[in-house]
Tab-separated table of C-alpha atoms in Angstrom:
chain	number	residue	atom	x	y	z
A	1	MET	CA	96.309	82.054	125.455
A	2	LEU	CA	95.936	79.358	122.794
A	3	GLU	CA	93.173	77.715	124.796
A	4	HIS	CA	91.327	81.029	125.066
A	5	LEU	CA	91.689	81.625	121.316
A	6	LYS	CA	90.437	78.112	120.614
A	7	ASN	CA	87.337	78.774	122.690
A	8	THR	CA	86.527	82.191	121.238
A	9	LEU	CA	87.606	81.871	117.588
A	10	PRO	CA	84.570	79.888	116.331
A	11	ARG	CA	82.100	82.348	117.870
A	12	ASP	CA	84.063	85.404	116.720
A	13	ALA	CA	84.396	84.025	113.192
A	14	LEU	CA	80.648	83.347	112.906
A	15	ALA	CA	79.820	86.774	114.362
A	16	SER	CA	82.219	88.472	111.932
A	17	VAL	CA	80.410	86.910	108.966
A	18	VAL	CA	77.054	88.136	110.306
A	19	VAL	CA	78.409	91.655	110.820
A	20	PHE	CA	79.954	91.598	107.334
A	21	LEU	CA	76.574	90.723	105.830
A	22	VAL	CA	74.940	93.593	107.751
A	23	ALA	CA	77.707	96.064	106.958
A	24	LEU	CA	78.020	95.438	103.216
A	25	PRO	CA	74.737	97.067	102.092
A	26	LEU	CA	74.866	99.728	104.824
A	27	CYS	CA	78.374	100.926	103.890
A	28	MET	CA	77.329	101.460	100.286
A	29	GLY	CA	73.907	102.894	101.109
A	30	ILE	CA	75.282	105.437	103.599
A	31	ALA	CA	77.883	106.527	101.028
A	32	ILE	CA	75.130	107.136	98.485
A	33	ALA	CA	73.099	109.057	101.078
A	34	SER	CA	76.212	111.161	101.739
A	35	GLY	CA	76.480	112.075	98.058
A	36	MET	CA	79.642	109.965	97.725
A	37	PRO	CA	80.561	106.928	95.559
A	38	PRO	CA	79.611	103.605	97.238
A	39	ALA	CA	83.247	102.476	97.300
A	40	LYS	CA	84.060	105.313	99.734
A	41	GLY	CA	81.763	103.722	102.321
A	42	LEU	CA	83.398	100.339	101.807
A	43	VAL	CA	86.855	101.862	102.414
A	44	THR	CA	85.602	103.341	105.689
A	45	GLY	CA	84.098	99.993	106.720
A	46	ILE	CA	87.400	98.238	106.023
A	47	VAL	CA	89.380	100.791	108.063
A	48	GLY	CA	86.793	100.572	110.842
A	49	GLY	CA	87.247	96.812	111.032
A	50	LEU	CA	90.950	96.268	110.490
A	51	VAL	CA	92.327	99.342	112.285
A	52	VAL	CA	89.746	100.640	114.755
A	53	GLY	CA	88.613	97.109	115.631
A	54	TRP	CA	92.176	96.354	116.719
A	55	LEU	CA	92.651	99.604	118.690
A	56	ALA	CA	89.130	99.952	120.091
A	57	GLY	CA	88.390	100.450	123.763
A	58	SER	CA	84.979	98.844	123.294
A	59	PRO	CA	85.897	95.309	122.137
A	60	LEU	CA	82.474	94.314	120.819
A	61	GLN	CA	81.598	97.609	119.158
A	62	VAL	CA	81.806	97.747	115.351
A	63	SER	CA	82.894	100.937	113.584
A	64	GLY	CA	82.105	102.149	110.099
A	65	PRO	CA	80.169	104.784	108.141
A	66	ALA	CA	77.108	105.948	110.076
A	67	ALA	CA	73.749	107.224	108.929
A	68	GLY	CA	74.011	109.883	111.625
A	69	LEU	CA	76.841	111.593	109.726
A	70	ALA	CA	75.420	111.171	106.210
A	71	VAL	CA	73.570	114.484	106.301
A	72	LEU	CA	76.591	116.383	107.622
A	73	VAL	CA	78.902	114.879	104.989
A	74	PHE	CA	76.408	115.735	102.252
A	75	GLU	CA	76.379	119.365	103.403
A	76	LEU	CA	80.194	119.530	103.702
A	77	VAL	CA	80.754	118.143	100.202
A	78	ARG	CA	78.121	120.463	98.746
A	79	ASN	CA	79.533	123.562	100.446
A	80	HIS	CA	83.287	122.896	100.380
A	81	GLY	CA	83.834	120.277	97.687
A	82	LEU	CA	84.906	116.644	97.818
A	83	ALA	CA	88.608	117.518	98.054
A	84	MET	CA	88.154	119.298	101.421
A	85	LEU	CA	86.422	116.362	103.116
A	86	GLY	CA	89.826	114.713	103.663
A	87	PRO	CA	91.423	117.656	105.528
A	88	ILE	CA	88.255	118.132	107.602
A	89	LEU	CA	88.299	114.451	108.625
A	90	LEU	CA	92.024	114.585	109.366
A	91	LEU	CA	91.521	117.492	111.764
A	92	ALA	CA	88.376	115.964	113.283
A	93	GLY	CA	90.229	112.699	113.880
A	94	LEU	CA	93.127	114.559	115.461
A	95	LEU	CA	90.701	116.297	117.844
A	96	GLN	CA	89.220	112.916	118.792
A	97	LEU	CA	92.672	111.419	119.331
A	98	LEU	CA	93.732	114.316	121.566
A	99	ALA	CA	90.456	114.144	123.505
A	100	GLY	CA	91.001	110.454	124.111
A	101	ARG	CA	94.594	110.922	125.219
A	102	LEU	CA	93.520	113.739	127.550
A	103	ARG	CA	90.856	111.431	129.031
A	104	LEU	CA	87.932	113.571	127.950
A	105	GLY	CA	85.804	110.663	126.748
A	106	CYS	CA	83.194	110.960	129.485
A	107	TRP	CA	82.590	114.640	128.648
A	108	PHE	CA	81.344	113.806	125.158
A	109	ARG	CA	78.441	112.026	126.866
A	110	VAL	CA	77.406	115.196	128.690
A	111	THR	CA	74.599	115.748	126.219
A	112	ALA	CA	70.919	115.913	127.063
A	113	PRO	CA	69.115	112.780	125.783
A	114	ALA	CA	66.420	115.010	124.279
A	115	VAL	CA	69.046	116.656	122.034
A	116	VAL	CA	70.597	113.326	121.027
A	117	TYR	CA	67.276	111.669	120.204
A	118	GLY	CA	66.074	114.818	118.452
A	119	MET	CA	69.290	114.932	116.396
A	120	LEU	CA	68.856	111.298	115.343
A	121	ALA	CA	65.193	111.884	114.504
A	122	GLY	CA	66.024	114.931	112.376
A	123	ILE	CA	68.752	112.972	110.588
A	124	GLY	CA	66.323	110.119	110.023
A	125	VAL	CA	63.758	112.447	108.438
A	126	LEU	CA	66.413	114.005	106.174
A	127	ILE	CA	67.615	110.571	105.080
A	128	VAL	CA	64.065	109.494	104.231
A	129	LEU	CA	63.351	112.724	102.317
A	130	SER	CA	66.527	112.370	100.239
A	131	GLN	CA	66.486	108.613	99.663
A	132	VAL	CA	62.894	108.456	98.395
A	133	HIS	CA	64.252	110.393	95.402
A	134	VAL	CA	67.056	107.864	94.972
A	135	MET	CA	64.439	105.095	95.109
A	136	LEU	CA	62.902	106.722	92.039
A	137	ASP	CA	66.303	106.828	90.284
A	138	ALA	CA	66.164	110.611	90.638
A	139	THR	CA	68.708	113.025	92.105
A	140	PRO	CA	68.027	114.291	95.649
A	141	GLN	CA	67.906	118.018	96.356
A	142	ALA	CA	70.262	119.985	98.570
A	143	SER	CA	67.986	120.316	101.631
A	144	GLY	CA	65.222	118.484	103.424
A	145	LEU	CA	62.540	121.024	102.552
A	146	ALA	CA	63.632	121.064	98.897
A	147	ASN	CA	63.400	117.269	98.810
A	148	LEU	CA	59.928	117.419	100.314
A	149	LEU	CA	58.709	120.018	97.836
A	150	ALA	CA	60.264	118.212	94.872
A	151	PHE	CA	58.879	114.781	95.762
A	152	PRO	CA	55.437	115.154	94.077
A	153	GLY	CA	57.130	116.110	90.802
A	154	ALA	CA	59.614	113.234	91.024
A	155	LEU	CA	56.789	110.807	91.803
A	156	GLY	CA	54.789	112.085	88.848
A	157	GLU	CA	57.750	111.519	86.537
A	158	ALA	CA	58.092	107.962	87.819
A	159	LEU	CA	54.436	107.040	87.123
A	160	PRO	CA	53.645	106.038	83.541
A	161	VAL	CA	50.245	107.757	83.719
A	162	MET	CA	51.725	111.194	84.489
A	163	GLY	CA	55.339	111.058	83.303
A	164	ALA	CA	57.795	108.890	81.471
A	165	GLY	CA	57.571	106.084	84.016
A	166	LEU	CA	61.351	105.687	84.113
A	167	GLY	CA	61.559	105.399	87.902
A	168	LEU	CA	58.670	103.004	88.512
A	169	ASP	CA	60.775	99.830	88.343
A	170	ALA	CA	63.345	101.330	90.683
A	171	ALA	CA	60.616	102.413	93.121
A	172	LEU	CA	59.143	98.906	93.185
A	173	LEU	CA	62.574	97.427	93.937
A	174	GLY	CA	63.075	99.904	96.781
A	175	LEU	CA	59.605	99.298	98.226
A	176	GLY	CA	60.137	95.562	97.964
A	177	THR	CA	63.392	95.866	99.896
A	178	ILE	CA	61.653	97.870	102.647
A	179	ALA	CA	58.757	95.377	102.834
A	180	LEU	CA	61.091	92.403	103.107
A	181	MET	CA	63.194	94.091	105.812
A	182	ALA	CA	60.126	94.999	107.858
A	183	GLY	CA	58.608	91.543	107.473
A	184	TRP	CA	61.877	89.795	108.312
A	185	ASP	CA	62.327	91.865	111.480
A	186	ARG	CA	58.906	90.743	112.703
A	187	LEU	CA	58.586	87.187	111.397
A	188	ARG	CA	62.094	85.751	111.021
A	189	PRO	CA	62.564	82.282	112.565
A	190	GLN	CA	64.710	82.023	115.667
A	191	ARG	CA	67.228	79.787	113.903
A	192	LEU	CA	67.747	82.360	111.142
A	193	ARG	CA	67.884	85.453	113.332
A	194	PHE	CA	71.549	85.982	112.381
A	195	LEU	CA	70.592	86.696	108.752
A	196	PRO	CA	70.147	90.465	108.277
A	197	GLY	CA	67.003	91.697	106.564
A	198	ALA	CA	68.983	94.313	104.627
A	199	LEU	CA	71.089	91.631	102.947
A	200	LEU	CA	68.034	89.531	102.080
A	201	GLY	CA	66.177	92.537	100.691
A	202	VAL	CA	69.083	93.732	98.559
A	203	SER	CA	69.851	90.189	97.341
A	204	LEU	CA	66.245	89.561	96.328
A	205	ALA	CA	65.917	92.950	94.609
A	206	THR	CA	69.174	92.327	92.735
A	207	GLY	CA	68.067	88.877	91.613
A	208	VAL	CA	64.658	90.108	90.437
A	209	SER	CA	66.161	93.052	88.558
A	210	LEU	CA	68.631	90.797	86.736
A	211	TRP	CA	66.005	88.162	85.991
A	212	LEU	CA	63.596	90.705	84.524
A	213	GLY	CA	66.368	92.705	82.860
A	214	LEU	CA	65.189	95.957	84.455
A	215	ASP	CA	66.795	99.172	83.256
A	216	VAL	CA	67.621	100.776	86.612
A	217	ASN	CA	70.634	102.572	88.069
A	218	ARG	CA	73.139	100.151	89.575
A	219	VAL	CA	76.032	100.527	92.007
A	220	GLN	CA	79.207	101.816	90.427
A	221	VAL	CA	82.330	100.495	92.100
A	222	PRO	CA	85.780	100.290	90.514
A	223	ALA	CA	87.227	96.915	89.646
A	224	ASN	CA	90.323	97.971	91.605
A	225	LEU	CA	89.683	99.333	95.104
A	226	GLY	CA	92.714	101.582	94.775
A	227	GLU	CA	90.789	103.677	92.265
A	228	ALA	CA	88.353	104.628	95.053
A	229	ILE	CA	91.124	106.181	97.136
A	230	ASP	CA	91.689	109.928	96.776
A	231	TRP	CA	94.882	110.644	98.666
A	232	LEU	CA	94.995	113.771	100.795
A	233	ARG	CA	96.824	116.611	99.074
A	234	PRO	CA	99.105	118.647	101.379
A	235	ALA	CA	98.101	121.863	99.605
A	236	ASP	CA	94.486	121.361	100.794
A	237	LEU	CA	95.639	121.442	104.426
A	238	LEU	CA	96.434	125.141	104.085
A	239	ARG	CA	92.739	125.858	103.525
A	240	LEU	CA	91.939	124.653	107.051
A	241	ALA	CA	92.687	128.200	108.210
A	242	ASP	CA	89.175	128.999	106.967
A	243	PRO	CA	86.991	129.375	110.132
A	244	SER	CA	84.068	127.597	108.460
A	245	LEU	CA	86.241	124.529	107.835
A	246	LEU	CA	87.526	124.565	111.412
A	247	LEU	CA	83.939	124.695	112.660
A	248	ALA	CA	83.042	121.807	110.335
A	249	ALA	CA	85.884	119.697	111.756
A	250	VAL	CA	84.776	120.419	115.323
A	251	ALA	CA	81.176	119.498	114.403
A	252	VAL	CA	82.277	116.192	112.850
A	253	ALA	CA	84.472	115.377	115.859
A	254	PHE	CA	81.757	116.177	118.389
A	255	ILE	CA	78.879	114.389	116.651
A	256	ALA	CA	80.981	111.344	115.757
A	257	SER	CA	82.329	111.118	119.323
A	258	ALA	CA	78.932	111.528	120.954
A	259	GLU	CA	77.373	108.868	118.706
A	260	THR	CA	80.309	106.504	119.273
A	261	LEU	CA	80.292	106.774	123.054
A	262	LEU	CA	76.508	106.541	123.340
A	263	SER	CA	76.680	103.425	121.172
A	264	ALA	CA	79.478	101.997	123.350
A	265	ALA	CA	77.366	102.521	126.462
A	266	ALA	CA	74.449	100.743	124.768
A	267	VAL	CA	76.677	97.822	123.722
A	268	ASP	CA	77.909	97.444	127.311
A	269	ARG	CA	74.313	96.855	128.398
A	270	MET	CA	73.984	93.985	125.900
A	271	HIS	CA	76.682	91.687	127.291
A	272	ASP	CA	78.436	90.663	130.515
A	273	GLY	CA	82.018	90.915	129.255
A	274	ALA	CA	84.636	93.611	129.654
A	275	ARG	CA	83.305	97.170	129.899
A	276	SER	CA	84.281	99.860	127.412
A	277	ASN	CA	87.268	102.137	127.965
A	278	LEU	CA	85.741	105.321	126.574
A	279	ASP	CA	89.012	107.247	126.313
A	280	ARG	CA	90.708	104.447	124.388
A	281	GLU	CA	87.646	104.083	122.151
A	282	LEU	CA	87.667	107.803	121.430
A	283	ALA	CA	91.372	107.737	120.555
A	284	ALA	CA	90.829	104.725	118.275
A	285	GLN	CA	88.030	106.529	116.460
A	286	GLY	CA	90.372	109.484	116.024
A	287	VAL	CA	93.016	107.289	114.395
A	288	GLY	CA	90.349	105.776	112.132
A	289	ASN	CA	88.997	109.134	111.016
A	290	MET	CA	92.500	110.468	110.382
A	291	LEU	CA	93.155	107.480	108.116
A	292	CYS	CA	89.822	108.007	106.359
A	293	GLY	CA	90.797	111.632	105.826
A	294	VAL	CA	94.113	110.608	104.272
A	295	LEU	CA	92.339	108.076	102.019
A	296	GLY	CA	89.490	110.430	101.061
A	297	ALA	CA	86.803	108.157	102.544
A	298	LEU	CA	83.727	108.762	104.712
A	299	PRO	CA	83.925	109.552	108.431
A	300	MET	CA	83.251	106.740	110.858
A	301	THR	CA	81.651	106.213	114.242
A	302	GLY	CA	80.790	103.292	116.439
A	303	VAL	CA	77.495	102.047	114.984
A	304	ILE	CA	74.779	100.423	117.070
A	305	VAL	CA	73.113	98.283	114.361
A	306	ARG	CA	76.302	96.438	113.414
A	307	SER	CA	77.450	96.322	117.047
A	308	SER	CA	74.193	94.796	118.274
A	309	ALA	CA	74.373	92.224	115.459
A	310	ASN	CA	77.903	91.410	116.628
A	311	VAL	CA	76.796	90.834	120.222
A	312	GLN	CA	73.680	88.869	119.270
A	313	ALA	CA	75.739	86.630	116.981
A	314	GLY	CA	77.860	85.590	119.970
A	315	ALA	CA	81.070	87.599	119.558
A	316	ARG	CA	83.493	87.303	122.465
A	317	THR	CA	86.473	89.509	121.550
A	318	ARG	CA	87.568	92.316	119.217
A	319	LEU	CA	88.581	89.648	116.666
A	320	ALA	CA	84.999	89.620	115.317
A	321	ALA	CA	85.140	93.307	114.381
A	322	ILE	CA	88.602	92.877	112.840
A	323	LEU	CA	87.519	89.891	110.750
A	324	HIS	CA	84.426	91.691	109.442
A	325	GLY	CA	86.785	94.299	107.957
A	326	ALA	CA	88.829	91.509	106.373
A	327	TRP	CA	85.706	89.991	104.766
A	328	LEU	CA	84.740	93.407	103.380
A	329	LEU	CA	88.203	93.832	101.870
A	330	ALA	CA	88.208	90.324	100.368
A	331	PHE	CA	84.734	90.728	98.875
A	332	VAL	CA	85.522	94.090	97.288
A	333	MET	CA	88.833	92.819	95.907
A	334	LEU	CA	87.574	89.477	94.568
A	335	LEU	CA	83.918	90.060	93.617
A	336	PRO	CA	83.438	93.665	92.471
A	337	GLY	CA	81.119	92.459	89.683
A	338	VAL	CA	78.570	91.301	92.260
A	339	LEU	CA	78.459	94.793	93.763
A	340	GLN	CA	78.036	96.357	90.318
A	341	SER	CA	74.801	94.417	89.778
A	342	ILE	CA	73.046	95.827	92.871
A	343	PRO	CA	70.254	98.351	92.105
A	344	VAL	CA	70.848	101.716	93.759
A	345	ALA	CA	67.120	101.927	94.552
A	346	SER	CA	67.388	98.820	96.730
A	347	LEU	CA	70.182	100.372	98.813
A	348	ALA	CA	68.059	103.528	99.063
A	349	GLY	CA	65.257	101.356	100.427
A	350	VAL	CA	67.631	100.114	103.139
A	351	LEU	CA	68.392	103.738	104.081
A	352	VAL	CA	64.714	104.746	104.061
A	353	TYR	CA	63.954	101.897	106.462
A	354	THR	CA	66.934	102.879	108.630
A	355	GLY	CA	65.822	106.523	108.593
A	356	PHE	CA	62.365	105.612	109.848
A	357	LYS	CA	63.915	103.626	112.698
A	358	LEU	CA	66.016	106.640	113.717
A	359	VAL	CA	62.768	108.488	114.491
A	360	ASP	CA	62.383	106.631	117.780
A	361	LEU	CA	58.879	107.284	119.120
A	362	LYS	CA	59.563	105.089	122.157
A	363	ALA	CA	62.365	107.467	123.114
A	364	LEU	CA	59.964	110.395	122.728
A	365	ARG	CA	57.422	108.735	125.016
A	366	GLY	CA	60.212	108.005	127.495
A	367	LEU	CA	61.157	111.678	127.542
A	368	GLY	CA	57.524	112.483	128.331
A	369	ARG	CA	58.017	110.955	131.776
A	370	TYR	CA	60.234	113.933	132.634
A	371	GLY	CA	57.764	116.585	131.545
A	372	ARG	CA	56.870	118.469	128.411
A	373	MET	CA	60.100	120.417	128.060
A	374	PRO	CA	62.288	117.431	127.013
A	375	MET	CA	59.677	116.521	124.394
A	376	PHE	CA	59.691	120.113	123.148
A	377	ILE	CA	63.511	120.104	122.925
A	378	TYR	CA	63.356	116.812	120.976
A	379	ALA	CA	60.842	118.225	118.493
A	380	ALA	CA	62.597	121.600	118.162
A	381	THR	CA	65.968	119.940	117.510
A	382	ALA	CA	64.530	117.599	114.887
A	383	LEU	CA	62.544	120.342	113.103
A	384	SER	CA	65.509	122.720	113.106
A	385	ILE	CA	67.673	120.066	111.472
A	386	VAL	CA	65.046	119.369	108.821
A	387	CYS	CA	64.351	123.048	108.115
A	388	SER	CA	67.950	124.333	108.256
A	389	ASP	CA	70.977	122.092	108.780
A	390	LEU	CA	72.451	119.641	111.255
A	391	LEU	CA	74.726	122.056	113.128
A	392	THR	CA	71.966	124.656	113.553
A	393	GLY	CA	69.581	122.022	114.857
A	394	VAL	CA	72.068	120.743	117.429
A	395	LEU	CA	72.832	124.306	118.579
A	396	VAL	CA	69.096	124.968	118.945
A	397	GLY	CA	68.803	121.852	121.093
A	398	PHE	CA	71.740	122.864	123.285
A	399	GLY	CA	70.380	126.410	123.583
A	400	LEU	CA	66.974	125.196	124.725
A	401	THR	CA	68.602	122.819	127.205
A	402	LEU	CA	70.657	125.633	128.727
A	403	ALA	CA	67.575	127.861	128.835
A	404	LYS	CA	65.720	125.119	130.665
A	405	LEU	CA	68.548	124.772	133.188
A	406	ALA	CA	68.650	128.546	133.713
A	407	TRP	CA	64.895	128.641	134.242
A	408	LYS	CA	65.058	125.738	136.693
A	409	ALA	CA	67.948	127.363	138.554
A	410	SER	CA	66.067	130.643	138.899
A	411	ARG	CA	62.833	129.184	140.263
A	412	LEU	CA	61.963	130.169	143.790
A	413	LYS	CA	58.796	129.545	145.750
A	414	VAL	CA	58.293	132.046	148.591
A	415	SER	CA	55.624	131.744	151.289
A	416	LEU	CA	55.031	133.486	154.615
A	417	VAL	CA	53.461	131.314	157.319
A	418	TYR	CA	52.512	132.659	160.780
A	419	ARG	CA	52.970	130.191	163.641
A	420	GLU	CA	51.825	132.658	166.283
A	421	ALA	CA	50.797	136.303	166.260
A	422	ASP	CA	54.429	137.432	166.573
A	423	ARG	CA	56.269	134.444	165.067
A	424	ALA	CA	56.424	133.593	161.362
A	425	GLU	CA	58.397	131.494	158.874
A	426	LEU	CA	59.685	132.714	155.531
A	427	ARG	CA	59.813	129.489	153.519
A	428	LEU	CA	62.125	129.503	150.497
A	429	ILE	CA	62.096	126.560	148.089
A	430	GLY	CA	64.483	126.521	145.101
A	431	ALA	CA	67.220	129.038	144.263
A	432	ALA	CA	67.147	132.623	145.529
A	433	THR	CA	68.870	134.710	142.855
A	434	PHE	CA	68.754	138.406	141.928
A	435	LEU	CA	65.901	137.577	139.531
A	436	LYS	CA	63.658	136.913	142.528
A	437	VAL	CA	64.497	140.057	144.508
A	438	PRO	CA	61.170	141.806	143.581
A	439	LEU	CA	59.133	138.783	144.696
A	440	LEU	CA	61.057	138.397	147.938
A	441	ALA	CA	60.806	142.121	148.680
A	442	LYS	CA	57.039	142.051	148.186
A	443	VAL	CA	56.651	139.199	150.671
A	444	LEU	CA	58.897	140.902	153.243
A	445	GLU	CA	56.818	144.074	153.012
A	446	SER	CA	53.797	142.080	154.184
A	447	VAL	CA	55.443	141.009	157.485
A	448	ARG	CA	53.606	142.542	160.444
A	449	PRO	CA	55.569	144.811	162.858
A	450	GLY	CA	56.952	143.091	165.957
A	451	THR	CA	57.333	139.725	164.204
A	452	THR	CA	60.247	137.375	164.785
A	453	LEU	CA	60.858	136.025	161.283
A	454	TYR	CA	62.563	132.641	160.987
A	455	VAL	CA	64.102	131.560	157.655
A	456	PRO	CA	64.596	127.751	157.476
A	457	LEU	CA	66.983	126.773	154.692
A	458	GLU	CA	66.519	123.019	154.272
A	459	HIS	CA	64.634	123.494	150.972
A	460	LEU	CA	66.835	126.283	149.621
A	461	ASN	CA	69.488	125.203	147.077
A	462	TYR	CA	71.319	128.508	146.735
A	463	ILE	CA	71.077	132.154	147.708
A	464	ASP	CA	73.088	134.907	146.073
A	465	HIS	CA	74.314	138.222	147.546
A	466	ALA	CA	71.446	140.236	146.064
A	467	CYS	CA	68.861	138.290	148.057
A	468	MET	CA	71.126	138.165	151.093
A	469	GLU	CA	71.557	141.936	151.123
A	470	LEU	CA	67.780	142.341	150.787
A	471	LEU	CA	67.292	140.225	153.921
A	472	GLU	CA	69.974	142.221	155.760
A	473	ASP	CA	68.427	145.543	154.725
A	474	TRP	CA	64.969	144.373	155.819
A	475	SER	CA	66.392	143.176	159.150
A	476	ARG	CA	67.954	146.590	159.872
A	477	ALA	CA	64.871	148.522	158.785
A	478	ALA	CA	62.420	146.241	160.614
A	479	ALA	CA	64.348	146.438	163.895
A	480	ALA	CA	62.802	149.865	164.500
A	481	SER	CA	59.342	148.269	164.593
A	482	GLY	CA	60.407	145.430	166.901
A	483	SER	CA	60.854	142.788	164.213
A	484	ARG	CA	63.792	140.370	164.117
A	485	LEU	CA	65.249	138.073	161.494
A	486	VAL	CA	66.666	134.683	162.509
A	487	ILE	CA	68.727	132.524	160.111
A	488	GLU	CA	70.771	129.444	161.036
A	489	PRO	CA	74.340	130.663	160.151
A	490	HIS	CA	75.952	127.282	159.392
A	491	ALA	CA	73.233	126.294	156.928
A	492	LEU	CA	73.506	129.714	155.321
A	493	LYS	CA	77.248	129.384	154.774
A	494	ARG	CA	76.692	126.171	152.825
A	495	ARG	CA	74.335	127.894	150.407
A	496	LEU	CA	75.840	131.360	150.036
A	497	GLU	CA	78.665	131.838	147.553
A	498	GLY	CA	81.720	133.403	149.212
A	499	ARG	CA	82.226	134.207	152.871
A	500	LEU	CA	79.270	135.366	154.909
A	501	ARG	CA	79.479	138.765	156.533
A	502	THR	CA	77.018	138.429	159.378
A	503	ALA	CA	74.963	141.571	159.702
A	504	SER	CA	74.309	142.986	163.089
A	505	GLY	CA	70.589	142.683	162.547
A	506	LEU	CA	70.663	138.891	162.026
A	507	GLY	CA	69.724	136.801	164.986
A	508	ALA	CA	71.719	134.034	166.570
A	509	ALA	CA	71.360	130.411	165.611
A	510	LYS	CA	67.918	129.236	166.700
A	511	PRO	CA	65.700	126.487	165.359
A	512	ALA	CA	62.730	127.772	163.427
A	513	ALA	CA	59.465	127.342	165.220
């Protein structure tokens, strides 16, 4: 045990520092994007490291506030107030914990990739639309469309030629942060790959703003972390009887769980170590979100950016994730003045860059390999989220996916092929349901009298009783004209729901000609 710890501790310690440097600006930026004080995101990051890192079923995954939930949290706080976020998170975490204990982890991954990628793209667009206002030291609007419509006015106010020019310095700091992050991602030396571009961008923007004495909005964090904690009030729990709050808790639980488990699967592909226990990971996330609800912090998920940084930095065990939470706690407790000097516009630049990366065009092109429908579902999900809200967009995506499955399940290709003058094949490809009775009846009407009609079933996935009764009725009616229907009974039983009642007009088992 000691020998194993001696071998892994140096790598885990170095990886934890790298993850801490990545997490620090992201925790604060995501909190701002959620309409919450930056310290709330830091509390969630600390809980995600110290608690969830210890309990996690995915040892190398890092948990904390996620950009994917920023939009949902913003909507919840706007509609229900800050005080109700705690009870919603407590219930959402409880649902995750129960799902993990009931071994339902794999079911949260039963989500069409087109819906997941479309959801992330829609969230990315909403983050960009809101954070460009923050980059101008302006207040974002309540919806994506409102942010889009208000942007020209906010930009005009920021330019000295058209407005007061109060947001120009902030905008330049935000743009500088984005430029440095993009350049560092492309050009960083191999030896310095562990340094995150977000940290470099925020550090440089902070240094420049202090050097030039720029009058811009800066991060507001309390000198004492305890002041950032809003303890859950028992009286607020009674309001959870409201159906809208119950639905909000279910939405948080589902989206957080889906993002966590998809991230865990991605992390597993990055290393050769122990695989993730999805049920344990889900239960750990539930405990973490329940704690965040009690503390009045942001919700958490497993996050791919910090997790990939953890793996790439050489982490070997869960100790790296735990230590990153300890570094966050120590930094907030010992150096709050450093955080208070960071320009808010620079953190907004980090979120704008992150939002653009959530709109994954490579994923869209990958979906194109499976046809146009997945691409349409991706676009419809993303646009619905931007034009309405996150829950509506996800429901639209699920609805389109189910419609696609129903359409696929109801497809049936019917063809009548004559082998000889009195022998023919009725070829059925797909699923024969009641929706295809008119088509099948039309083809049967074209069969010539005196024909022995064979129905091979190797390309038929399913046949329901409506189509089966049509074949039986045709067999009885056509017997008067010398026609006969032949179906292989054993193959039919495998495709027909329920027990087969063999009609007297059906022929015996014979191979189709």
